[in-house]
PDB file of C-alpha atoms in Angstrom:
ATOM      1  CA  MET A1485      96.516   2.945 -70.938  1.00 48.00           C
ATOM      2  CA  THR A1486      96.705   1.546 -73.949  1.00 48.00           C
ATOM      3  CA  LYS A1487      94.896  -1.487 -71.812  1.00 51.00           C
ATOM      4  CA  ILE A1488      92.104   0.563 -70.319  1.00 49.00           C
ATOM      5  CA  LEU A1489      91.076   2.813 -73.235  1.00 48.00           C
ATOM      6  CA  PRO A1490      89.087  -0.435 -75.083  1.00 56.00           C
ATOM      7  CA  ARG A1491      86.861  -1.638 -71.597  1.00 56.00           C
ATOM      8  CA  ILE A1492      85.511   2.312 -71.285  1.00 50.00           C
ATOM      9  CA  LEU A1493      84.659   2.629 -75.473  1.00 52.00           C
ATOM     10  CA  ILE A1494      82.585  -1.358 -73.975  1.00 55.00           C
ATOM     11  CA  SER A1495      81.484  -0.342 -71.488  1.00 53.00           C
ATOM     12  CA  ALA A1496      79.990   3.419 -72.766  1.00 50.00           C
ATOM     13  CA  LEU A1497      78.893   1.407 -75.636  1.00 52.00           C
ATOM     14  CA  LEU A1498      76.773  -0.970 -73.432  1.00 53.00           C
ATOM     15  CA  VAL A1499      75.874   1.612 -71.050  1.00 48.00           C
ATOM     16  CA  SER A1500      74.376   3.349 -74.662  1.00 54.00           C
ATOM     17  CA  LEU A1501      72.625   0.115 -75.441  1.00 54.00           C
ATOM     18  CA  MET A1502      71.179  -0.222 -72.427  1.00 55.00           C
ATOM     19  CA  ALA A1503      70.573   3.169 -72.117  1.00 50.00           C
ATOM     20  CA  GLY A1504      68.543   2.151 -75.946  1.00 52.00           C
ATOM     21  CA  CYS A1505      66.936  -0.624 -74.814  1.00 53.00           C
ATOM     22  CA  SER A1506      65.182   1.302 -72.256  1.00 48.00           C
ATOM     23  CA  SER A1507      64.243   4.293 -74.459  1.00 46.00           C
ATOM     24  CA  LEU A1508      62.891   1.609 -76.573  1.00 48.00           C
ATOM     25  CA  ASN A1509      60.856   0.298 -73.640  1.00 51.00           C
ATOM     26  CA  ASN A1510      59.201   3.587 -72.901  1.00 53.00           C
ATOM     27  CA  GLU A1511      57.626   3.963 -76.935  1.00 58.00           C
ATOM     28  CA  LYS A1512      55.350   1.947 -75.616  1.00 69.00           C
ATOM     29  CA  PRO A1513      54.297   1.417 -72.340  1.00 79.00           C
ATOM     30  CA  ASP A1514      51.222  -0.669 -70.382  1.00 81.00           C
ATOM     31  CA  GLU A1515      48.581   1.907 -70.836  1.00 87.00           C
ATOM     32  CA  THR A1516      46.520  -0.105 -68.666  1.00 87.00           C
ATOM     33  CA  GLN A1517      48.827   0.288 -66.687  1.00 90.00           C
ATOM     34  CA  GLY A1518      46.458   1.997 -63.082  1.00 89.00           C
ATOM     35  CA  TRP A1519      43.911   1.678 -64.648  1.00 94.00           C
ATOM     36  CA  SER A1520      40.924   0.002 -61.840  1.00 94.00           C
ATOM     37  CA  ALA A1521      38.904  -3.412 -62.451  1.00 93.00           C
ATOM     38  CA  GLU A1522      35.623  -1.616 -63.810  1.00 95.00           C
ATOM     39  CA  LYS A1523      37.880   0.455 -66.033  1.00 95.00           C
ATOM     40  CA  LEU A1524      39.792  -2.761 -67.485  1.00 95.00           C
ATOM     41  CA  PHE A1525      36.190  -4.391 -67.849  1.00 95.00           C
ATOM     42  CA  SER A1526      34.755  -1.707 -69.375  1.00 96.00           C
ATOM     43  CA  ALA A1527      37.622  -1.818 -72.447  1.00 96.00           C
ATOM     44  CA  ALA A1528      37.667  -4.622 -72.392  1.00 96.00           C
ATOM     45  CA  LYS A1529      33.328  -5.161 -73.531  1.00 96.00           C
ATOM     46  CA  SER A1530      34.263  -2.006 -75.420  1.00 96.00           C
ATOM     47  CA  GLU A1531      36.806  -4.455 -77.737  1.00 96.00           C
ATOM     48  CA  GLN A1532      34.194  -7.560 -77.601  1.00 96.00           C
ATOM     49  CA  VAL A1533      31.710  -4.611 -79.042  1.00 96.00           C
ATOM     50  CA  SER A1534      33.803  -4.152 -81.682  1.00 96.00           C
ATOM     51  CA  ARG A1535      34.451  -8.185 -82.452  1.00 95.00           C
ATOM     52  CA  SER A1536      38.361  -7.313 -81.332  1.00 96.00           C
ATOM     53  CA  TYR A1537      37.629 -10.243 -79.297  1.00 96.00           C
ATOM     54  CA  ASP A1538      41.846 -10.853 -79.133  1.00 96.00           C
ATOM     55  CA  ALA A1539      42.338  -7.505 -78.083  1.00 96.00           C
ATOM     56  CA  SER A1540      39.106  -7.951 -75.934  1.00 96.00           C
ATOM     57  CA  ASN A1541      40.548 -11.045 -74.334  1.00 96.00           C
ATOM     58  CA  LYS A1542      43.952  -9.276 -73.083  1.00 95.00           C
ATOM     59  CA  LEU A1543      42.494  -7.418 -71.634  1.00 95.00           C
ATOM     60  CA  LEU A1544      40.907  -9.518 -69.245  1.00 95.00           C
ATOM     61  CA  GLU A1545      42.907 -11.603 -68.447  1.00 95.00           C
ATOM     62  CA  LYS A1546      45.135  -8.379 -67.745  1.00 94.00           C
ATOM     63  CA  LEU A1547      41.858  -7.926 -65.306  1.00 94.00           C
ATOM     64  CA  GLU A1548      42.032 -11.150 -63.652  1.00 93.00           C
ATOM     65  CA  ALA A1549      46.033 -10.914 -63.168  1.00 93.00           C
ATOM     66  CA  ARG A1550      45.661  -8.067 -61.533  1.00 94.00           C
ATOM     67  CA  PHE A1551      41.979  -8.217 -59.520  1.00 93.00           C
ATOM     68  CA  PRO A1552      41.348 -12.134 -59.163  1.00 91.00           C
ATOM     69  CA  TYR A1553      38.684 -11.314 -56.916  1.00 88.00           C
ATOM     70  CA  GLY A1554      35.183  -9.481 -57.214  1.00 88.00           C
ATOM     71  CA  ARG A1555      32.380  -9.668 -59.008  1.00 91.00           C
ATOM     72  CA  TYR A1556      34.405  -8.113 -62.637  1.00 93.00           C
ATOM     73  CA  ALA A1557      37.584 -11.192 -62.091  1.00 92.00           C
ATOM     74  CA  GLN A1558      34.623 -13.391 -62.319  1.00 92.00           C
ATOM     75  CA  GLN A1559      33.036 -12.152 -65.205  1.00 94.00           C
ATOM     76  CA  ALA A1560      35.819 -12.155 -67.565  1.00 95.00           C
ATOM     77  CA  GLN A1561      36.512 -15.515 -67.345  1.00 93.00           C
ATOM     78  CA  LEU A1562      32.632 -15.986 -68.659  1.00 95.00           C
ATOM     79  CA  GLU A1563      34.093 -12.630 -71.250  1.00 96.00           C
ATOM     80  CA  MET A1564      36.225 -14.703 -72.482  1.00 96.00           C
ATOM     81  CA  GLY A1565      34.816 -17.232 -73.029  1.00 96.00           C
ATOM     82  CA  TYR A1566      32.102 -15.858 -75.509  1.00 96.00           C
ATOM     83  CA  ASN A1567      35.591 -14.156 -76.571  1.00 96.00           C
ATOM     84  CA  TYR A1568      36.895 -18.249 -77.543  1.00 96.00           C
ATOM     85  CA  TYR A1569      33.420 -19.016 -79.039  1.00 95.00           C
ATOM     86  CA  LYS A1570      33.030 -15.395 -81.528  1.00 95.00           C
ATOM     87  CA  ASP A1571      36.352 -16.337 -82.755  1.00 94.00           C
ATOM     88  CA  GLN A1572      35.763 -20.412 -83.818  1.00 92.00           C
ATOM     89  CA  GLU A1573      38.392 -21.481 -81.057  1.00 94.00           C
ATOM     90  CA  PRO A1574      35.568 -24.273 -79.286  1.00 93.00           C
ATOM     91  CA  ALA A1575      38.350 -25.627 -77.292  1.00 94.00           C
ATOM     92  CA  LEU A1576      39.485 -22.337 -75.531  1.00 95.00           C
ATOM     93  CA  ALA A1577      35.529 -21.499 -75.163  1.00 96.00           C
ATOM     94  CA  LEU A1578      34.478 -24.794 -73.418  1.00 95.00           C
ATOM     95  CA  ALA A1579      37.809 -24.689 -71.857  1.00 95.00           C
ATOM     96  CA  ALA A1580      36.975 -20.882 -69.973  1.00 95.00           C
ATOM     97  CA  ILE A1581      33.225 -21.438 -69.727  1.00 96.00           C
ATOM     98  CA  ASP A1582      34.039 -24.725 -67.351  1.00 96.00           C
ATOM     99  CA  ARG A1583      36.751 -23.273 -65.477  1.00 94.00           C
ATOM    100  CA  PHE A1584      33.917 -20.326 -64.299  1.00 95.00           C
ATOM    101  CA  ILE A1585      31.186 -23.092 -63.662  1.00 95.00           C
ATOM    102  CA  LYS A1586      33.410 -24.932 -61.247  1.00 94.00           C
ATOM    103  CA  GLN A1587      35.118 -22.049 -59.553  1.00 92.00           C
ATOM    104  CA  ASN A1588      31.786 -19.966 -59.874  1.00 92.00           C
ATOM    105  CA  PRO A1589      28.339 -22.752 -58.514  1.00 92.00           C
ATOM    106  CA  SER A1590      26.570 -20.291 -57.384  1.00 91.00           C
ATOM    107  CA  HIS A1591      26.937 -17.231 -59.617  1.00 93.00           C
ATOM    108  CA  PRO A1592      23.435 -15.561 -60.992  1.00 94.00           C
ATOM    109  CA  SER A1593      25.044 -16.093 -64.178  1.00 95.00           C
ATOM    110  CA  LEU A1594      25.399 -19.703 -64.502  1.00 96.00           C
ATOM    111  CA  ASP A1595      22.328 -20.548 -66.782  1.00 96.00           C
ATOM    112  CA  TYR A1596      24.165 -18.627 -69.255  1.00 97.00           C
ATOM    113  CA  ALA A1597      27.799 -19.688 -69.076  1.00 97.00           C
ATOM    114  CA  LEU A1598      25.120 -23.383 -69.540  1.00 97.00           C
ATOM    115  CA  TYR A1599      23.361 -21.958 -72.650  1.00 97.00           C
ATOM    116  CA  LEU A1600      26.684 -20.662 -74.128  1.00 97.00           C
ATOM    117  CA  LYS A1601      28.766 -23.800 -73.354  1.00 96.00           C
ATOM    118  CA  GLY A1602      25.453 -25.700 -75.525  1.00 95.00           C
ATOM    119  CA  LEU A1603      26.176 -22.555 -78.084  1.00 95.00           C
ATOM    120  CA  VAL A1604      29.522 -23.611 -78.885  1.00 94.00           C
ATOM    121  CA  THR A1605      29.157 -27.736 -79.260  1.00 90.00           C
ATOM    122  CA  PHE A1606      26.317 -27.220 -81.029  1.00 89.00           C
ATOM    123  CA  ASN A1607      28.316 -25.478 -83.639  1.00 79.00           C
ATOM    124  CA  GLU A1608      30.668 -27.686 -83.496  1.00 72.00           C
ATOM    125  CA  SER A1609      28.376 -30.455 -83.844  1.00 63.00           C
ATOM    126  CA  GLN A1610      27.264 -29.219 -86.910  1.00 59.00           C
ATOM    127  CA  GLY A1611      31.371 -28.602 -87.770  1.00 50.00           C
ATOM    128  CA  PHE A1612      32.559 -26.257 -90.952  1.00 33.00           C
ATOM    129  CA  MET A1613      32.261 -29.048 -93.111  1.00 32.00           C
ATOM    130  CA  SER A1614      28.904 -29.321 -93.369  1.00 47.00           C
ATOM    131  CA  SER A1615      28.639 -26.804 -94.822  1.00 38.00           C
ATOM    132  CA  MET A1616      31.272 -26.457 -97.174  1.00 31.00           C
ATOM    133  CA  SER A1617      30.278 -29.618 -98.427  1.00 41.00           C
ATOM    134  CA  LYS A1618      26.834 -29.894 -97.549  1.00 47.00           C
ATOM    135  CA  GLN A1619      26.551 -32.810 -95.983  1.00 49.00           C
ATOM    136  CA  ASP A1620      23.646 -33.248 -93.718  1.00 47.00           C
ATOM    137  CA  MET A1621      24.552 -33.102 -89.435  1.00 44.00           C
ATOM    138  CA  SER A1622      22.911 -36.178 -88.763  1.00 45.00           C
ATOM    139  CA  GLU A1623      25.814 -37.725 -90.472  1.00 51.00           C
ATOM    140  CA  ARG A1624      28.592 -36.727 -88.416  1.00 58.00           C
ATOM    141  CA  ASP A1625      29.896 -38.557 -85.292  1.00 65.00           C
ATOM    142  CA  PRO A1626      27.112 -37.627 -81.925  1.00 79.00           C
ATOM    143  CA  LYS A1627      29.685 -36.776 -79.421  1.00 84.00           C
ATOM    144  CA  ALA A1628      29.859 -33.640 -80.023  1.00 86.00           C
ATOM    145  CA  ALA A1629      26.000 -32.728 -80.871  1.00 89.00           C
ATOM    146  CA  LYS A1630      25.490 -35.246 -77.248  1.00 90.00           C
ATOM    147  CA  GLU A1631      26.973 -32.461 -74.954  1.00 92.00           C
ATOM    148  CA  SER A1632      25.528 -30.057 -76.397  1.00 94.00           C
ATOM    149  CA  PHE A1633      22.424 -31.962 -76.203  1.00 94.00           C
ATOM    150  CA  ASN A1634      24.034 -31.928 -72.458  1.00 95.00           C
ATOM    151  CA  SER A1635      24.348 -28.216 -71.722  1.00 96.00           C
ATOM    152  CA  PHE A1636      20.780 -27.896 -72.715  1.00 97.00           C
ATOM    153  CA  ARG A1637      19.424 -29.975 -70.431  1.00 96.00           C
ATOM    154  CA  ASP A1638      20.672 -28.837 -68.178  1.00 97.00           C
ATOM    155  CA  LEU A1639      20.384 -25.605 -67.865  1.00 97.00           C
ATOM    156  CA  VAL A1640      16.204 -26.065 -68.114  1.00 97.00           C
ATOM    157  CA  GLN A1641      16.470 -28.459 -65.370  1.00 97.00           C
ATOM    158  CA  ARG A1642      18.358 -26.400 -63.281  1.00 96.00           C
ATOM    159  CA  PHE A1643      16.867 -22.598 -65.057  1.00 97.00           C
ATOM    160  CA  PRO A1644      13.197 -23.395 -66.496  1.00 97.00           C
ATOM    161  CA  ASP A1645      12.845 -20.162 -65.324  1.00 97.00           C
ATOM    162  CA  SER A1646      15.629 -18.381 -67.805  1.00 97.00           C
ATOM    163  CA  LYS A1647      15.044 -16.124 -70.404  1.00 97.00           C
ATOM    164  CA  TYR A1648      17.875 -18.792 -71.764  1.00 97.00           C
ATOM    165  CA  ALA A1649      15.700 -21.937 -70.979  1.00 97.00           C
ATOM    166  CA  ARG A1650      12.958 -21.890 -74.887  1.00 97.00           C
ATOM    167  CA  ASP A1651      15.328 -21.188 -77.572  1.00 97.00           C
ATOM    168  CA  ALA A1652      17.876 -24.296 -75.488  1.00 97.00           C
ATOM    169  CA  GLU A1653      14.644 -26.327 -76.052  1.00 96.00           C
ATOM    170  CA  ILE A1654      14.073 -25.523 -79.806  1.00 95.00           C
ATOM    171  CA  ARG A1655      17.561 -26.851 -79.720  1.00 94.00           C
ATOM    172  CA  MET A1656      17.279 -29.372 -77.986  1.00 94.00           C
ATOM    173  CA  GLY A1657      14.487 -30.452 -80.413  1.00 92.00           C
ATOM    174  CA  TYR A1658      16.608 -30.398 -83.698  1.00 91.00           C
ATOM    175  CA  LEU A1659      19.439 -32.242 -82.115  1.00 92.00           C
ATOM    176  CA  ILE A1660      17.189 -35.086 -80.940  1.00 92.00           C
ATOM    177  CA  GLY A1661      16.335 -35.410 -84.127  1.00 90.00           C
ATOM    178  CA  ALA A1662      19.941 -35.343 -85.434  1.00 88.00           C
ATOM    179  CA  MET A1663      21.327 -38.094 -83.341  1.00 90.00           C
ATOM    180  CA  ALA A1664      17.872 -40.281 -84.063  1.00 92.00           C
ATOM    181  CA  LYS A1665      18.896 -40.053 -88.397  1.00 90.00           C
ATOM    182  CA  TYR A1666      22.317 -40.681 -87.032  1.00 89.00           C
ATOM    183  CA  GLU A1667      21.668 -43.587 -85.506  1.00 90.00           C
ATOM    184  CA  LEU A1668      18.775 -44.769 -88.496  1.00 92.00           C
ATOM    185  CA  HIS A1669      22.261 -44.067 -90.932  1.00 90.00           C
ATOM    186  CA  VAL A1670      24.700 -46.016 -89.462  1.00 90.00           C
ATOM    187  CA  GLY A1671      22.266 -49.108 -89.216  1.00 93.00           C
ATOM    188  CA  ARG A1672      21.174 -48.833 -93.310  1.00 92.00           C
ATOM    189  CA  TYR A1673      24.756 -48.782 -93.382  1.00 91.00           C
ATOM    190  CA  TYR A1674      25.531 -51.938 -91.253  1.00 93.00           C
ATOM    191  CA  PHE A1675      22.250 -53.449 -93.542  1.00 94.00           C
ATOM    192  CA  GLN A1676      24.374 -52.767 -97.150  1.00 92.00           C
ATOM    193  CA  ARG A1677      27.206 -54.759 -95.400  1.00 92.00           C
ATOM    194  CA  GLY A1678      25.244 -56.997 -94.844  1.00 94.00           C
ATOM    195  CA  ALA A1679      26.137 -57.268 -91.225  1.00 95.00           C
ATOM    196  CA  TYR A1680      22.224 -57.626 -89.714  1.00 96.00           C
ATOM    197  CA  LEU A1681      22.384 -58.191 -86.542  1.00 96.00           C
ATOM    198  CA  ALA A1682      24.381 -55.681 -86.256  1.00 96.00           C
ATOM    199  CA  ALA A1683      21.452 -52.664 -88.785  1.00 96.00           C
ATOM    200  CA  ALA A1684      19.149 -55.011 -85.755  1.00 96.00           C
ATOM    201  CA  ASN A1685      20.560 -54.120 -82.422  1.00 96.00           C
ATOM    202  CA  ARG A1686      21.119 -49.684 -84.249  1.00 95.00           C
ATOM    203  CA  GLY A1687      17.409 -50.168 -85.354  1.00 96.00           C
ATOM    204  CA  ARG A1688      16.540 -51.067 -81.329  1.00 96.00           C
ATOM    205  CA  ALA A1689      18.882 -48.197 -79.612  1.00 94.00           C
ATOM    206  CA  LEU A1690      17.039 -45.627 -81.711  1.00 95.00           C
ATOM    207  CA  LEU A1691      13.900 -46.814 -80.513  1.00 95.00           C
ATOM    208  CA  ASP A1692      15.906 -47.576 -76.396  1.00 95.00           C
ATOM    209  CA  ASN A1693      16.960 -43.183 -77.303  1.00 92.00           C
ATOM    210  CA  TYR A1694      14.536 -41.921 -79.107  1.00 93.00           C
ATOM    211  CA  ALA A1695      11.313 -43.534 -78.834  1.00 90.00           C
ATOM    212  CA  ASN A1696       9.486 -39.404 -79.458  1.00 90.00           C
ATOM    213  CA  THR A1697      11.064 -39.004 -83.497  1.00 92.00           C
ATOM    214  CA  LYS A1698       9.404 -39.557 -85.948  1.00 91.00           C
ATOM    215  CA  GLN A1699      12.725 -41.744 -87.158  1.00 93.00           C
ATOM    216  CA  VAL A1700      11.078 -44.864 -85.652  1.00 95.00           C
ATOM    217  CA  GLU A1701       8.875 -46.153 -87.911  1.00 95.00           C
ATOM    218  CA  ASP A1702      11.813 -46.341 -91.122  1.00 95.00           C
ATOM    219  CA  ALA A1703      13.651 -48.329 -87.622  1.00 96.00           C
ATOM    220  CA  LEU A1704      10.806 -51.048 -87.257  1.00 96.00           C
ATOM    221  CA  GLY A1705      11.196 -51.511 -90.918  1.00 96.00           C
ATOM    222  CA  LEU A1706      14.842 -51.607 -91.046  1.00 96.00           C
ATOM    223  CA  MET A1707      14.853 -54.443 -87.913  1.00 97.00           C
ATOM    224  CA  ILE A1708      11.941 -56.036 -89.473  1.00 96.00           C
ATOM    225  CA  GLN A1709      13.602 -56.229 -92.673  1.00 96.00           C
ATOM    226  CA  SER A1710      17.410 -57.270 -90.444  1.00 96.00           C
ATOM    227  CA  TYR A1711      15.401 -60.625 -88.545  1.00 96.00           C
ATOM    228  CA  ASP A1712      14.103 -61.065 -91.941  1.00 96.00           C
ATOM    229  CA  LYS A1713      17.789 -62.197 -93.129  1.00 95.00           C
ATOM    230  CA  LEU A1714      18.511 -63.557 -90.273  1.00 95.00           C
ATOM    231  CA  GLY A1715      16.341 -66.152 -90.759  1.00 96.00           C
ATOM    232  CA  MET A1716      14.807 -64.704 -86.867  1.00 96.00           C
ATOM    233  CA  LYS A1717      10.929 -64.730 -88.176  1.00 95.00           C
ATOM    234  CA  GLU A1718       9.499 -64.428 -84.841  1.00 96.00           C
ATOM    235  CA  LEU A1719      10.971 -61.497 -84.163  1.00 95.00           C
ATOM    236  CA  SER A1720      10.535 -59.984 -87.402  1.00 96.00           C
ATOM    237  CA  ALA A1721       6.782 -60.706 -87.212  1.00 96.00           C
ATOM    238  CA  ASP A1722       6.608 -58.757 -83.632  1.00 96.00           C
ATOM    239  CA  THR A1723       8.183 -56.048 -84.610  1.00 96.00           C
ATOM    240  CA  ARG A1724       6.410 -55.804 -88.060  1.00 96.00           C
ATOM    241  CA  ARG A1725       3.015 -55.643 -85.837  1.00 96.00           C
ATOM    242  CA  VAL A1726       3.763 -53.025 -83.481  1.00 96.00           C
ATOM    243  CA  LEU A1727       5.610 -51.132 -86.440  1.00 96.00           C
ATOM    244  CA  LEU A1728       1.344 -52.110 -87.973  1.00 95.00           C
ATOM    245  CA  GLN A1729      -0.149 -50.630 -84.669  1.00 95.00           C
ATOM    246  CA  ASN A1730       1.652 -47.101 -84.264  1.00 95.00           C
ATOM    247  CA  TYR A1731       1.760 -46.619 -88.393  1.00 95.00           C
ATOM    248  CA  PRO A1732      -1.257 -48.359 -89.635  1.00 94.00           C
ATOM    249  CA  ASN A1733      -0.633 -47.177 -93.366  1.00 93.00           C
ATOM    250  CA  SER A1734       3.344 -47.675 -92.563  1.00 93.00           C
ATOM    251  CA  LYS A1735       5.683 -49.217 -95.849  1.00 92.00           C
ATOM    252  CA  ALA A1736       8.208 -49.095 -93.985  1.00 91.00           C
ATOM    253  CA  ALA A1737       8.719 -52.546 -93.553  1.00 90.00           C
ATOM    254  CA  GLU A1738       8.941 -52.650 -97.601  1.00 88.00           C
ATOM    255  CA  VAL A1739      11.739 -49.457 -98.325  1.00 84.00           C
ATOM    256  CA  ASN A1740      15.399 -50.533 -99.656  1.00 83.00           C
ATOM    257  CA  PHE A1741      17.395 -50.476 -97.228  1.00 74.00           C
ATOM    258  CA  ALA A1742      20.173 -51.511 -99.123  1.00 68.00           C
ATOM    259  CA  THR A1743      20.578 -48.125-100.634  1.00 67.00           C
ATOM    260  CA  ASP A1744      21.124 -44.846 -99.229  1.00 56.00           C
ATOM    261  CA  PRO A1745      22.489 -41.807-100.889  1.00 50.00           C
ATOM    262  CA  TYR A1746      24.398 -40.710 -97.828  1.00 49.00           C
ATOM    263  CA  TRP A1747      28.145 -39.413 -98.151  1.00 38.00           C
ATOM    264  CA  TRP A1748      29.496 -43.109 -96.421  1.00 41.00           C
ATOM    265  CA  ALA A1749      27.046 -45.202 -98.846  1.00 39.00           C
ATOM    266  CA  PRO A1750      29.856 -47.831-100.816  1.00 38.00           C
ATOM    267  CA  ILE A1751      30.387 -47.476-103.981  1.00 31.00           C
TER     268      ILE A1751
END
């Protein structure tokens, strides 16, 4: 009898604990249980409008899990990309957008997906620290800028009549200028370090890739001075002729490229 009693007490305790856990679970039921795809999507959009991006994504994830097929599931992927973008989670945003593009290559919102992808990398290319330190975008690694440009270019080429095309073109122009300035900064950096061949090659790369930018004039000047330092008089003279043919009053060949006021200039 004495051995049975503790067993009864233990069993009763276990039942009580299980009942307690059950009651705790019942206190927080999933209010979305039984919701339609349309209702889940509407609720997610409401959270998005309220800038509750994490809450919006949780609803969108439930929508995808419960209704993996159909237009709401497709749109959920794109909305998650937007939420991550607004919540400053570029890697997650790009993953969601790329998944949407891969799984829905003929979706009516594909132009928007490409535009959104360009925006994510456009903002990433500027970077948080550039706004904190007043660092020019053109001084940053151009990888994100190139990715952004490619997304916008893809949009403009594939959907020239898209309502996003004009803004994409404007951003492309900005990105081209920034990438050309980056090449010029790198060329100046090499010149300062005495790497004159590398400086000349960087100037040449600018001419080849960004021929319609205003940085071409200084790139030619950088090449002339680099060739002079290397004793390549013929190349220097040829480049000077090109400079003066295109910029008759240019002083670029006389600019002191040994100094550059930017953050990476050697002290």
